[in-house]
Amino acid sequence: MKVCDLFAGAGGFSTGVTQAGAEVVLAIEADADIARIYMLNHDHAPRVETLGGDVDALAQELARIDELHLHGSPPCQRLSQANQKTRDTTEGLRLVIWYLDLVKMVKPRTWSMEQVPAAPLKALLRERGIPFAIVDTSDFGVPQRRTRLVTGSPFIVSALEKRKGS
């Protein structure tokens, strides 16, 4: 499987899929300092660019990748209830909507998105008919209790729902 990791950060998702045997063929991160951290964690450099503009060029590039798994972790700070100063759900949903539009255009073999379980996000996904699961990361061996919203290809969401609390 070939993976594209959008909003890649320091590369946590890339690390997991690499350990699972997938090949990360493209990672994109907007912050150059964070991209340097990504490079310390991985043997390839992420592309440094800001996502959220016109999706056409990126969609065309991604559509040429066979066996693609498209993953996105749009920034969650503006959707998080922990952010009382600059919380702006409209702006927070902007990159989520951009990513979902990209998925629709690319039609990857599989896809996933990880985000905070904010009520406006859940409403958006329900409105679009996109399944999602709310998972406690400790159920997956992460040494913290933190809930995350995960959406993507239906079999991914179904597998997460079955695993909850096990």
Short mmCIF file of C-alpha atoms in Angstrom, two decimals, residues 5 8-19 24 27 35-46:
data_model
loop_
_atom_site.label_atom_id
_atom_site.label_comp_id
_atom_site.label_asym_id
_atom_site.label_seq_id
_atom_site.Cartn_x
_atom_site.Cartn_y
_atom_site.Cartn_z
CA ASP A 5 0.16 11.70 4.79
CA ALA A 8 1.93 15.23 8.45
CA GLY A 9 3.28 16.99 11.53
CA ALA A 10 6.26 15.21 13.08
CA GLY A 11 5.23 11.99 11.35
CA GLY A 12 3.28 9.93 13.88
CA PHE A 13 0.89 8.51 11.29
CA SER A 14 3.74 7.89 8.86
CA THR A 15 5.60 5.98 11.58
CA GLY A 16 2.62 3.73 12.27
CA VAL A 17 1.88 2.84 8.67
CA THR A 18 5.57 2.26 7.94
CA GLN A 19 5.75 -0.13 10.90
CA VAL A 24 4.80 6.57 2.58
CA ALA A 27 4.01 13.60 3.21
CA ALA A 35 8.96 19.28 8.67
CA ARG A 36 12.58 19.18 9.89
CA ILE A 37 11.43 17.10 12.88
CA TYR A 38 9.59 14.81 10.45
CA MET A 39 12.87 14.31 8.56
CA LEU A 40 14.60 13.25 11.79
CA ASN A 41 11.93 10.57 12.26
CA HIS A 42 11.84 9.33 8.65
CA ASP A 43 14.25 8.64 5.82
CA HIS A 44 12.45 10.92 3.39
CA ALA A 45 11.68 14.61 3.50
CA PRO A 46 8.11 15.85 3.55
#
